[in-house]
Coordinates of C-alpha atoms and ligand atoms in Angstrom, one line a residue:
M859 CA 2.4 -22.3 6.1
R860 CA 1.2 -20.2 9.1
P861 CA 1.4 -16.6 10.1
R862 CA 4.3 -15.8 12.5
H863 CA 4.2 -13.9 15.9
L864 CA 6.8 -11.2 15.2
V865 CA 6.2 -9.2 18.4
T866 CA 4.9 -10.8 21.6
P867 CA 4.1 -8.6 24.6
D868 CA 6.0 -9.2 27.8
P869 CA 3.3 -10.6 30.2
L870 CA 5.1 -9.0 33.2
L871 CA 4.6 -5.5 31.9
P872 CA 1.4 -3.5 32.5
S873 CA -0.7 -2.9 29.4
E874 CA -1.6 0.7 30.5
V875 CA 0.8 3.6 30.9
A876 CA 0.9 5.7 34.1
P877 CA -1.5 8.6 34.0
G878 CA -0.4 11.9 32.4
A879 CA 1.5 10.5 29.4
E880 CA 1.0 12.5 26.1
A881 CA 2.0 12.1 22.5
V882 CA 1.5 13.9 19.2
V883 CA 1.1 12.1 15.9
V884 CA 1.7 14.2 12.8
G885 CA -0.2 12.7 9.8
G886 CA -3.5 11.0 9.8
G887 CA -3.1 8.3 7.2
I888 CA -3.0 4.6 8.0
A889 CA 0.4 4.8 9.7
G890 CA -0.5 7.8 12.0
V891 CA -3.9 6.5 12.9
S892 CA -2.5 3.0 13.7
A893 CA 0.0 4.5 16.0
A894 CA -2.6 6.8 17.6
I895 CA -5.1 4.0 18.3
V896 CA -2.5 1.8 20.0
L897 CA -1.3 4.7 22.2
A898 CA -4.8 5.9 23.0
E899 CA -5.9 2.4 24.1
R900 CA -3.1 2.3 26.6
G901 CA -3.9 5.5 28.3
V902 CA -1.7 8.0 26.3
R903 CA -3.4 11.3 25.6
V904 CA -2.9 11.6 21.8
T905 CA -3.2 14.6 19.6
V906 CA -3.4 13.8 15.8
L907 CA -2.4 16.7 13.5
E908 CA -3.5 16.2 9.9
A909 CA -3.0 18.7 7.1
A910 CA -6.0 17.6 5.0
D911 CA -9.6 18.2 6.1
H912 CA -10.2 14.5 6.4
L913 CA -8.3 11.5 7.8
G914 CA -7.0 8.7 5.6
G915 CA -4.1 10.1 3.5
R916 CA -3.7 8.0 0.4
L917 CA -6.7 5.9 1.5
G918 CA -8.8 9.0 2.3
A919 CA -12.2 9.8 0.8
W920 CA -14.1 13.1 0.5
P921 CA -17.5 14.3 -0.9
E922 CA -17.9 15.3 -4.5
R923 CA -21.1 16.9 -5.9
L924 CA -22.1 15.3 -9.3
P925 CA -23.8 17.4 -12.0
D926 CA -27.1 15.6 -11.3
G927 CA -27.0 17.1 -7.8
S928 CA -26.2 13.9 -5.9
E929 CA -23.2 13.6 -3.6
Q930 CA -20.7 10.7 -3.7
N931 CA -17.6 10.2 -1.7
V932 CA -14.6 9.9 -4.0
E933 CA -11.3 8.4 -2.9
H934 CA -7.7 8.4 -3.6
G935 CA -8.4 5.2 -5.4
F936 CA -9.4 1.6 -5.4
H937 CA -7.5 -0.4 -2.7
A938 CA -7.1 -4.2 -2.3
F939 CA -7.2 -5.3 1.3
F940 CA -5.1 -8.5 1.3
R941 CA -5.9 -11.2 3.9
H942 CA -2.4 -11.3 5.3
Y943 CA -2.6 -7.6 6.3
Y944 CA -2.7 -8.8 9.9
T945 CA -1.8 -5.5 11.6
W946 CA -4.0 -3.3 9.4
R947 CA -6.9 -5.7 9.8
S948 CA -6.4 -5.7 13.5
I949 CA -6.6 -1.9 13.5
L950 CA -9.6 -2.0 11.2
R951 CA -11.4 -4.3 13.8
R952 CA -11.5 -1.3 16.0
A953 CA -13.9 0.2 13.4
D954 CA -15.9 -3.1 13.1
P955 CA -14.8 -6.3 15.0
D956 CA -16.3 -8.5 12.3
L957 CA -14.9 -6.5 9.3
T958 CA -18.4 -6.6 7.8
F959 CA -17.4 -3.7 5.5
L960 CA -15.0 -6.0 3.6
S961 CA -16.2 -8.2 0.8
P962 CA -14.1 -10.7 -1.2
V963 CA -13.3 -10.0 -4.9
P964 CA -13.9 -13.4 -6.5
K965 CA -11.8 -12.8 -9.7
Y966 CA -8.5 -11.0 -10.2
P967 CA -7.7 -11.1 -13.9
V968 CA -4.7 -9.5 -15.6
I969 CA -5.9 -8.3 -19.0
S970 CA -4.1 -7.1 -22.1
A971 CA -4.9 -6.1 -25.6
T972 CA -2.4 -8.7 -26.9
W973 CA -2.7 -11.8 -24.8
P974 CA -5.5 -13.8 -23.2
A975 CA -6.4 -12.9 -19.6
E976 CA -4.7 -14.5 -16.6
D977 CA -6.5 -15.1 -13.4
L978 CA -4.4 -15.0 -10.3
S979 CA -7.2 -15.7 -7.8
G980 CA -7.7 -19.0 -6.1
L981 CA -4.1 -20.2 -6.1
P982 CA -3.0 -22.4 -3.1
A983 CA -1.1 -20.6 -0.4
A984 CA 2.0 -22.8 0.1
P985 CA 5.1 -22.6 -2.1
P986 CA 6.1 -24.3 -4.4
L987 CA 2.5 -25.5 -4.9
N988 CA 1.3 -22.0 -5.7
L989 CA 4.0 -21.6 -8.4
L990 CA 3.3 -25.1 -9.8
T991 CA -0.4 -24.6 -9.9
L992 CA 0.2 -21.2 -11.6
A993 CA 2.4 -23.0 -14.2
L994 CA -0.2 -25.7 -14.8
R995 CA -3.1 -23.3 -15.0
S996 CA -1.4 -20.3 -16.7
K997 CA -1.9 -19.7 -20.4
S998 CA 1.3 -17.6 -20.4
L999 CA 3.8 -19.4 -18.1
T1000 CA 4.8 -22.8 -19.5
R1001 CA 6.4 -25.6 -17.5
R1002 CA 9.3 -25.4 -20.0
E1003 CA 9.9 -21.8 -19.0
L1004 CA 9.7 -22.6 -15.4
L1005 CA 12.3 -25.4 -15.7
G1006 CA 14.4 -23.4 -18.2
A1007 CA 14.6 -20.2 -16.1
D1008 CA 18.1 -19.1 -15.1
P1009 CA 18.6 -21.2 -11.9
D1010 CA 20.2 -18.3 -10.0
A1011 CA 17.4 -15.9 -10.8
G1012 CA 14.7 -18.5 -10.3
R1013 CA 16.2 -19.6 -7.0
A1014 CA 16.4 -15.9 -5.8
L1015 CA 12.6 -15.7 -6.1
L1016 CA 12.1 -18.8 -3.9
A1017 CA 15.0 -18.0 -1.5
Y1018 CA 13.9 -14.6 -0.1
D1019 CA 16.0 -13.8 3.0
R1020 CA 16.4 -10.1 3.7
A1021 CA 20.1 -9.9 4.2
T1022 CA 21.0 -12.3 1.3
T1023 CA 18.4 -10.9 -1.1
V1024 CA 19.6 -7.3 -0.5
A1025 CA 23.3 -8.2 -0.8
E1026 CA 22.6 -10.1 -4.1
L1027 CA 20.0 -8.0 -5.7
D1028 CA 19.6 -4.5 -4.3
D1029 CA 22.0 -3.0 -6.9
V1030 CA 20.1 -4.7 -9.8
D1031 CA 17.0 -3.2 -11.3
A1032 CA 13.8 -5.2 -11.6
A1033 CA 13.9 -5.1 -15.4
T1034 CA 17.4 -6.7 -15.5
F1035 CA 16.4 -9.3 -13.0
L1036 CA 13.3 -10.2 -15.0
D1037 CA 15.5 -10.4 -18.2
R1038 CA 17.6 -13.0 -16.3
L1039 CA 14.6 -15.1 -15.6
G1040 CA 14.4 -15.7 -19.3
M1041 CA 10.6 -15.5 -19.6
T1042 CA 8.9 -14.9 -22.9
E1043 CA 7.5 -11.5 -23.5
R1044 CA 4.0 -12.9 -22.9
T1045 CA 4.8 -14.4 -19.4
R1046 CA 6.7 -11.3 -18.4
S1047 CA 3.9 -9.0 -19.5
M1048 CA 1.0 -11.0 -18.0
L1049 CA 2.6 -12.2 -14.7
F1050 CA 5.3 -9.8 -13.7
E1051 CA 4.7 -6.4 -15.3
A1052 CA 1.4 -5.7 -13.7
F1053 CA 2.7 -6.9 -10.3
A1054 CA 5.9 -4.8 -10.5
R1055 CA 3.9 -1.6 -11.4
S1056 CA 1.6 -2.0 -8.4
F1057 CA 4.6 -0.7 -6.4
F1058 CA 4.4 2.7 -8.2
C1059 CA 7.6 2.2 -10.0
N1060 CA 8.7 1.2 -13.5
Q1061 CA 10.8 -2.0 -13.7
G1062 CA 14.0 -0.1 -14.6
E1063 CA 13.6 2.1 -11.5
L1064 CA 12.7 -0.6 -8.9
S1065 CA 15.3 -2.5 -6.9
A1066 CA 15.2 -6.2 -7.8
A1067 CA 15.6 -7.0 -4.0
E1068 CA 12.4 -5.1 -3.4
L1069 CA 10.6 -6.9 -6.2
V1070 CA 11.7 -10.3 -4.8
A1071 CA 10.7 -9.2 -1.3
M1072 CA 7.2 -8.2 -2.5
F1073 CA 6.9 -11.4 -4.6
H1074 CA 7.6 -13.4 -1.4
Y1075 CA 5.3 -11.2 0.7
Y1076 CA 2.3 -11.2 -1.6
F1077 CA 2.6 -14.5 -3.4
L1078 CA 5.1 -17.2 -2.4
G1079 CA 5.2 -16.6 1.4
N1080 CA 1.6 -15.5 1.9
P1081 CA -0.2 -17.9 4.2
E1082 CA -3.6 -16.6 3.1
G1083 CA -3.0 -17.0 -0.6
I1084 CA -3.2 -13.9 -3.0
G1085 CA -7.0 -13.3 -2.6
F1086 CA -8.1 -9.9 -1.4
D1087 CA -11.2 -8.0 -0.2
V1088 CA -12.5 -4.5 -0.9
T1089 CA -14.7 -2.2 1.1
N1090 CA -18.4 -2.5 0.2
T1091 CA -18.9 1.3 0.9
D1092 CA -16.6 4.3 0.5
H1093 CA -13.4 4.5 2.7
A1094 CA -14.8 7.5 4.7
T1095 CA -17.9 5.6 5.8
A1096 CA -16.3 2.2 6.3
I1097 CA -13.0 3.2 7.9
W1098 CA -12.2 6.8 8.7
H1099 CA -15.4 8.1 10.4
P1100 CA -15.5 5.0 12.7
L1101 CA -11.8 5.2 13.5
R1102 CA -12.0 8.9 14.3
G1103 CA -14.9 8.2 16.6
Y1104 CA -12.9 5.4 18.3
L1105 CA -9.9 7.7 18.8
E1106 CA -12.1 10.4 20.3
R1107 CA -13.9 7.9 22.6
H1108 CA -10.4 7.0 23.9
G1109 CA -9.6 10.6 24.8
S1110 CA -7.7 11.6 21.7
E1111 CA -8.0 14.9 19.9
V1112 CA -8.0 14.8 16.1
R1113 CA -7.2 18.1 14.4
T1114 CA -7.8 17.9 10.7
G1115 CA -6.9 20.9 8.5
T1116 CA -3.8 21.4 10.6
R1117 CA -0.5 21.4 8.7
V1118 CA 2.7 21.1 10.7
T1119 CA 5.4 23.4 9.3
G1120 CA 8.3 22.9 11.7
I1121 CA 9.5 20.7 14.6
E1122 CA 12.4 21.7 16.9
P1123 CA 14.0 20.2 20.0
D1124 CA 12.5 21.7 23.2
G1125 CA 14.2 20.7 26.4
Q1126 CA 13.4 17.0 26.9
G1127 CA 10.8 17.0 24.1
W1128 CA 9.7 18.7 20.9
R1129 CA 8.0 21.9 19.9
I1130 CA 5.6 21.5 17.0
A1131 CA 4.7 24.6 14.9
G1132 CA 2.1 25.2 12.2
D1133 CA -0.7 27.5 11.2
A1134 CA -2.3 28.6 14.5
L1135 CA -0.4 25.7 16.2
D1136 CA 2.3 25.8 18.8
L1137 CA 2.5 22.8 21.1
S1138 CA 5.2 20.9 23.1
T1139 CA 5.4 17.2 23.8
R1140 CA 7.8 14.5 24.9
H1141 CA 6.7 11.8 22.3
V1142 CA 6.2 12.5 18.6
V1143 CA 5.3 10.1 15.8
L1144 CA 5.9 11.7 12.3
A1145 CA 3.6 9.7 10.0
L1146 CA 3.9 11.7 6.8
D1147 CA 4.3 10.7 3.1
P1148 CA 8.0 10.6 2.1
G1149 CA 8.1 14.0 0.3
A1150 CA 6.4 15.8 3.2
L1151 CA 8.7 14.2 5.8
R1152 CA 11.8 15.2 3.7
S1153 CA 10.5 18.9 3.5
L1154 CA 9.6 19.0 7.1
I1155 CA 13.0 17.9 8.4
A1156 CA 14.8 20.0 5.8
G1157 CA 12.9 23.0 7.0
S1158 CA 13.5 22.2 10.7
S1159 CA 17.2 23.2 11.1
A1160 CA 17.6 22.6 14.8
T1161 CA 16.2 19.1 14.5
A1162 CA 18.4 18.4 11.4
A1163 CA 21.4 19.6 13.5
A1164 CA 20.4 17.5 16.6
A1165 CA 19.7 14.4 14.5
P1166 CA 22.2 14.2 11.6
L1167 CA 21.4 10.6 10.7
L1168 CA 17.7 11.4 10.5
A1169 CA 18.4 14.5 8.4
Q1170 CA 20.7 12.5 6.1
K1171 CA 18.2 9.6 5.6
C1172 CA 15.3 12.0 5.0
E1173 CA 17.3 13.9 2.4
A1174 CA 18.0 10.6 0.6
L1175 CA 14.2 9.7 0.5
R1176 CA 12.9 9.4 -3.1
V1177 CA 9.4 9.9 -4.2
A1178 CA 8.0 7.7 -6.9
P1179 CA 6.7 9.2 -10.2
P1180 CA 3.1 10.5 -9.9
F1181 CA 0.1 8.1 -9.9
A1182 CA -3.0 9.1 -11.8
V1183 CA -6.6 8.3 -10.8
S1184 CA -9.7 9.0 -12.9
R1185 CA -13.1 8.2 -11.5
I1186 CA -15.7 8.2 -14.4
W1187 CA -19.5 8.3 -14.2
F1188 CA -20.7 6.8 -17.5
D1189 CA -24.2 7.0 -18.9
R1190 CA -24.3 3.2 -19.4
D1191 CA -23.0 0.0 -18.0
V1192 CA -19.9 -1.8 -19.2
A1193 CA -20.3 -5.4 -20.6
P1194 CA -21.8 -7.8 -18.1
D1195 CA -18.7 -10.1 -18.1
R1196 CA -16.2 -7.4 -17.1
A1197 CA -14.5 -8.3 -13.8
A1198 CA -15.1 -5.8 -10.9
F1199 CA -11.3 -5.4 -10.8
S1200 CA -8.8 -6.0 -13.5
A1201 CA -5.0 -5.4 -13.6
V1202 CA -3.9 -4.2 -17.0
S1203 CA -0.7 -5.1 -18.7
G1204 CA 0.9 -3.8 -21.9
Q1205 CA -0.7 -0.3 -22.1
P1206 CA 1.5 2.8 -21.8
T1207 CA -0.6 4.5 -19.1
L1208 CA -3.5 2.3 -17.8
D1209 CA -2.6 -0.1 -15.0
S1210 CA -5.9 -1.1 -13.5
I1211 CA -9.7 -0.8 -14.0
A1212 CA -12.2 -1.0 -11.1
V1213 CA -15.9 -1.0 -11.8
Y1214 CA -17.0 0.7 -8.6
S1215 CA -20.7 0.2 -9.4
R1216 CA -20.0 -3.5 -9.0
L1217 CA -17.9 -3.1 -5.9
E1218 CA -19.4 -0.6 -3.5
E1219 CA -23.0 0.2 -2.5
P1220 CA -23.1 4.1 -3.0
S1221 CA -21.9 3.7 -6.7
A1222 CA -24.2 0.7 -7.2
Q1223 CA -27.1 2.8 -6.0
W1224 CA -26.2 5.6 -8.3
A1225 CA -25.9 3.1 -11.2
R1226 CA -29.3 1.5 -10.4
A1227 CA -31.0 4.9 -10.3
T1228 CA -29.4 6.2 -13.5
G1229 CA -28.7 3.1 -15.6
G1230 CA -25.0 4.2 -15.7
S1231 CA -21.8 2.8 -14.3
V1232 CA -18.9 4.1 -12.2
V1233 CA -15.5 3.1 -13.4
E1234 CA -12.1 4.0 -11.9
L1235 CA -8.9 4.0 -13.9
H1236 CA -5.4 4.0 -12.4
S1237 CA -1.9 4.6 -13.7
Y1238 CA 0.6 3.7 -10.9
S1239 CA 3.7 5.3 -12.4
C1240 CA 2.5 7.9 -14.9
R1241 CA 4.8 9.7 -17.3
L1242 CA 2.2 12.3 -18.3
E1243 CA 2.3 15.8 -16.9
S1244 CA -1.3 16.7 -16.0
A1245 CA -4.3 15.0 -14.5
D1246 CA -6.3 15.8 -17.7
S1247 CA -3.8 14.3 -20.1
A1248 CA -3.4 11.2 -17.9
A1249 CA -7.2 10.8 -17.8
R1250 CA -7.5 11.2 -21.5
A1251 CA -4.8 8.6 -22.2
M1252 CA -6.3 6.1 -19.7
R1253 CA -9.8 6.6 -21.2
D1254 CA -8.4 6.0 -24.8
E1255 CA -6.6 2.8 -23.6
L1256 CA -9.8 1.6 -21.8
G1257 CA -11.6 1.9 -25.2
V1258 CA -9.0 -0.5 -26.7
L1259 CA -9.6 -3.1 -24.0
W1260 CA -13.3 -2.6 -23.4
P1261 CA -14.7 -1.2 -26.7
E1262 CA -18.2 -0.7 -25.3
T1263 CA -16.9 2.3 -23.4
V1264 CA -16.0 4.2 -26.6
Q1265 CA -19.6 5.1 -27.3
A1266 CA -20.4 5.7 -23.6
H1267 CA -20.9 9.4 -22.5
V1268 CA -19.0 10.7 -19.6
L1269 CA -21.5 12.4 -17.2
H1270 CA -18.8 13.4 -14.8
S1271 CA -15.2 12.6 -14.0
H1272 CA -12.8 13.3 -11.1
D1273 CA -9.2 13.2 -12.3
R1274 CA -6.1 13.5 -10.1
L1275 CA -2.3 13.2 -10.5
E1276 CA -0.2 13.2 -7.4
A1277 CA 3.3 12.2 -6.3
T1278 CA 3.2 10.9 -2.7
A1279 CA 4.3 7.3 -3.0
P1280 CA 7.8 6.2 -2.0
A1281 CA 10.3 5.0 -4.5
F1282 CA 12.5 1.9 -3.9
P1283 CA 15.3 2.5 -6.5
P1284 CA 18.2 0.1 -7.0
G1285 CA 20.8 0.6 -4.3
S1286 CA 18.4 2.2 -1.8
A1287 CA 18.2 -0.6 0.8
G1288 CA 19.6 0.6 4.1
T1289 CA 19.3 4.3 3.1
R1290 CA 15.7 4.7 4.3
P1291 CA 15.0 5.9 7.9
A1292 CA 13.7 3.4 10.5
V1293 CA 11.0 3.8 13.1
R1294 CA 13.5 4.9 15.8
T1295 CA 15.7 7.8 14.9
D1296 CA 18.8 9.4 16.4
A1297 CA 16.4 12.2 17.8
R1298 CA 15.3 10.9 21.1
G1299 CA 11.5 10.8 21.4
L1300 CA 10.9 11.3 17.6
R1301 CA 9.6 8.2 15.8
L1302 CA 8.7 7.7 12.1
A1303 CA 6.0 5.7 10.5
G1304 CA 4.9 5.3 6.9
D1305 CA 5.0 2.9 4.0
F1306 CA 8.6 4.0 3.1
V1307 CA 10.1 3.3 6.6
E1308 CA 12.7 0.6 6.9
L1309 CA 11.1 -2.1 9.1
P1310 CA 12.6 -5.1 10.9
Y1311 CA 9.8 -7.3 9.4
L1312 CA 8.6 -7.8 5.8
A1313 CA 5.3 -6.1 4.9
G1314 CA 4.1 -4.1 1.9
L1315 CA 2.0 -1.0 1.1
M1316 CA -1.0 -0.5 3.5
E1317 CA 0.3 -3.2 5.9
R1318 CA 3.8 -1.6 5.9
S1319 CA 2.1 1.7 7.0
A1320 CA 0.0 0.0 9.7
M1321 CA 2.9 -2.1 11.0
S1322 CA 5.3 0.9 11.1
G1323 CA 2.6 2.9 13.1
V1324 CA 2.2 0.0 15.6
L1325 CA 6.0 -0.4 15.9
A1326 CA 6.3 3.4 16.5
A1327 CA 3.6 3.2 19.2
N1328 CA 5.5 0.2 20.7
D1329 CA 8.6 2.3 21.0
V1330 CA 6.7 4.9 22.9
L1331 CA 5.1 2.2 25.1
A1332 CA 8.6 0.7 25.8
E1333 CA 9.8 4.1 27.0
L1334 CA 6.7 4.5 29.2
G1335 CA 7.2 1.0 30.7
A1336 CA 4.1 -0.6 29.1
A1337 CA 3.8 -3.9 27.2
A1338 CA 4.1 -3.9 23.4
E1339 CA 1.2 -4.4 21.0
P1340 CA 1.5 -7.9 19.4
V1341 CA 2.5 -7.9 15.7
M1342 CA 1.9 -10.8 13.3
G1343 CA 3.4 -11.3 9.9
V1344 CA 4.2 -13.8 7.1
P1345 CA 7.1 -16.3 7.3
Q1346 CA 10.1 -14.0 6.9
R1347 CA 12.2 -16.3 4.7
G1348 CA 11.5 -18.2 1.5
L1349 CA 11.4 -21.9 1.0
L1350 CA 14.9 -22.1 -0.4
A1351 CA 16.5 -19.5 1.9
G1352 CA 19.7 -20.9 3.4
V1353 CA 19.9 -23.8 0.9
P1354 CA 23.3 -23.6 -0.7
R1355 CA 23.4 -22.8 -4.4
I1356 CA 24.4 -25.5 -6.8
P1357 CA 27.8 -24.5 -8.3
R1358 CA 27.6 -23.8 -12.1
S1359 CA 30.1 -26.6 -12.8
K1360 CA 27.7 -29.2 -11.2
R1361 CA 24.6 -28.1 -13.1
Ligands
FAD36 C1 -4.1 5.0 -6.2 C2 -3.5 4.2 -5.1 C3 -3.8 2.9 -5.0 C4 -3.3 2.1 -4.0 N1 -3.7 0.8 -3.9 C5 -3.3 0.0 -2.9 C6 -3.7 -1.3 -2.7 O1 -4.5 -1.8 -3.5 N2 -3.3 -2.0 -1.7 C7 -2.4 -1.5 -0.7 O2 -2.0 -2.2 0.2 N3 -1.9 -0.2 -0.9 C8 -2.3 0.5 -1.9 N4 -1.9 1.8 -2.1 C9 -0.9 2.3 -1.1 C10 -1.5 2.8 0.2 O3 -2.5 3.8 -0.1 C11 -0.4 3.5 1.0 O4 0.7 2.6 1.2 C12 -0.9 3.9 2.4 O5 -2.2 4.5 2.3 C13 0.1 5.0 2.9 O6 -0.3 5.4 4.2 P1 0.6 6.3 5.1 O7 -0.1 6.6 6.4 O8 2.0 5.6 5.2 O9 0.9 7.6 4.3 P2 -0.2 8.7 3.8 O10 -1.5 8.0 3.5 O11 0.5 9.5 2.7 O12 -0.4 9.6 5.0 C14 0.4 10.7 5.3 C15 -0.5 11.8 5.9 O13 0.3 12.9 6.3 C16 -0.4 14.1 6.0 N5 0.5 15.2 5.9 C17 1.5 15.5 5.0 N6 2.2 16.5 5.3 C18 1.7 17.0 6.5 C19 2.0 18.1 7.4 N7 3.0 18.9 7.1 N8 1.3 18.2 8.5 C20 0.3 17.4 8.8 N9 -0.1 16.3 8.0 C21 0.6 16.2 6.9 C22 -1.0 13.8 4.6 O14 -2.1 14.7 4.4 C23 -1.5 12.4 4.9 O15 -2.8 12.3 5.4 C24 -2.4 2.6 -3.1 C25 -2.1 4.0 -3.1 C26 -2.6 4.8 -4.2 C27 -2.3 6.2 -4.2

């Protein structure tokens, strides 16, 4: 199985645009910065407008003063950089061509209070070998279960094809689909629950078509296997400071602390308004989180009137339940055999545990100096109402799984609860906006945008940003940026189903 060339530049087109081209990118997360970098490299004068006082959006990082007087960069949360994130890694190579800031995470266990741990790392890349190896190795998934699964549901997992999968499964929720697979509670809990929740949704609120697409993208159709890397220092130092410098060296202006409050048609282009901001431009990329885009378009009445499809699709955008992140500085280390990253299954709140002091250098340094540890807890789809109550619940659940933390003293914690991730509810395929809109010159990017190619999470953001930049380049007569991706169809896609009477 090999990566596919999804977009190949036309060799007859120039790579650079004619002098004088300008564009504005609103939102400085992965999607916006990916778009800005591609445009800036081709000679477009780019202005990036970002509401926060740092770049990065949900991958951002900012300084936090600890009670002991030391300063650490805290982040939106632990992120896994998968090896098939071809577009995002290509953007990251602008920060460091050798990606020396990424280090592999050797073990990726799923842990639970009820069942023995499962390790998903080190599986072969090609299907069905990866599935068979998992069945042979797994303590949860038995061969009998694999052979005894409902053939239609089992086949749907191996037969991903966008149109067919959406037609067959978008109206079904992921919980019902998993019921049909007929797995035991243990298999379901250890192999599917943790996976499904990584998309910020509970199984009952996630489209089964999206679950099958993501299972193909991350597991069955992933040419690199399911292994991933993490940054060996904080995201500001590793990624955002270097990318900002790169943009500025390519003639871009990056304005952080600049919230856009309205966008309206202005002759052949767009007028962008905000606090102490009023500028006009021909090309705009809106690279916001889904809730922010919905509010911006709802509050920009002339744009909504000029682009009714955009307005309708933005209004239909759904934001996932909040995620909670709690970074804890303990006065002692956790047990030596704890993995640096563990997915958690079967707890009401806690979904993952990252031991930062075993992952990144600034936390490791702090731990060496104090004898403590830095641990981050995530809840990807949190039903609690405040950052404090979520942090308390996650901490209690950590104590059940890792009892040594019950006696540990919390020297400091940084707790957040935020709702900015997109939801993919049943029946929502085709309702999300695409990169190109019915507003000429206005493009969208972000991890909720409907793309022509399969990608997930950070890679979906980066790919949408590059595709938005490509749309601008096409209008300016320049060649596209190449885009690579995974095989877009599953092993059994297109193979006719066996009629029930012949089974
Ligand atoms: C806790 C957590 C863990 C995650 N783990 C992983 C992981 O392991 N692997 C993975 O691939 N993905 C992971 N993700 C998902 C990943 O972070 C997102 O998919 C990605 O960062 C989204 O990038 P984006 O650019 O599309 O959106 P965002 O990062 O949301 O960027 C949007 C930007 O727009 C700005 N903005 C909003 N409104 C305005 C306005 N009016 N004017 C100007 N600017 C504005 C925001 O401040 C923000 O910077 C995780 C996310 C979270 C929260």
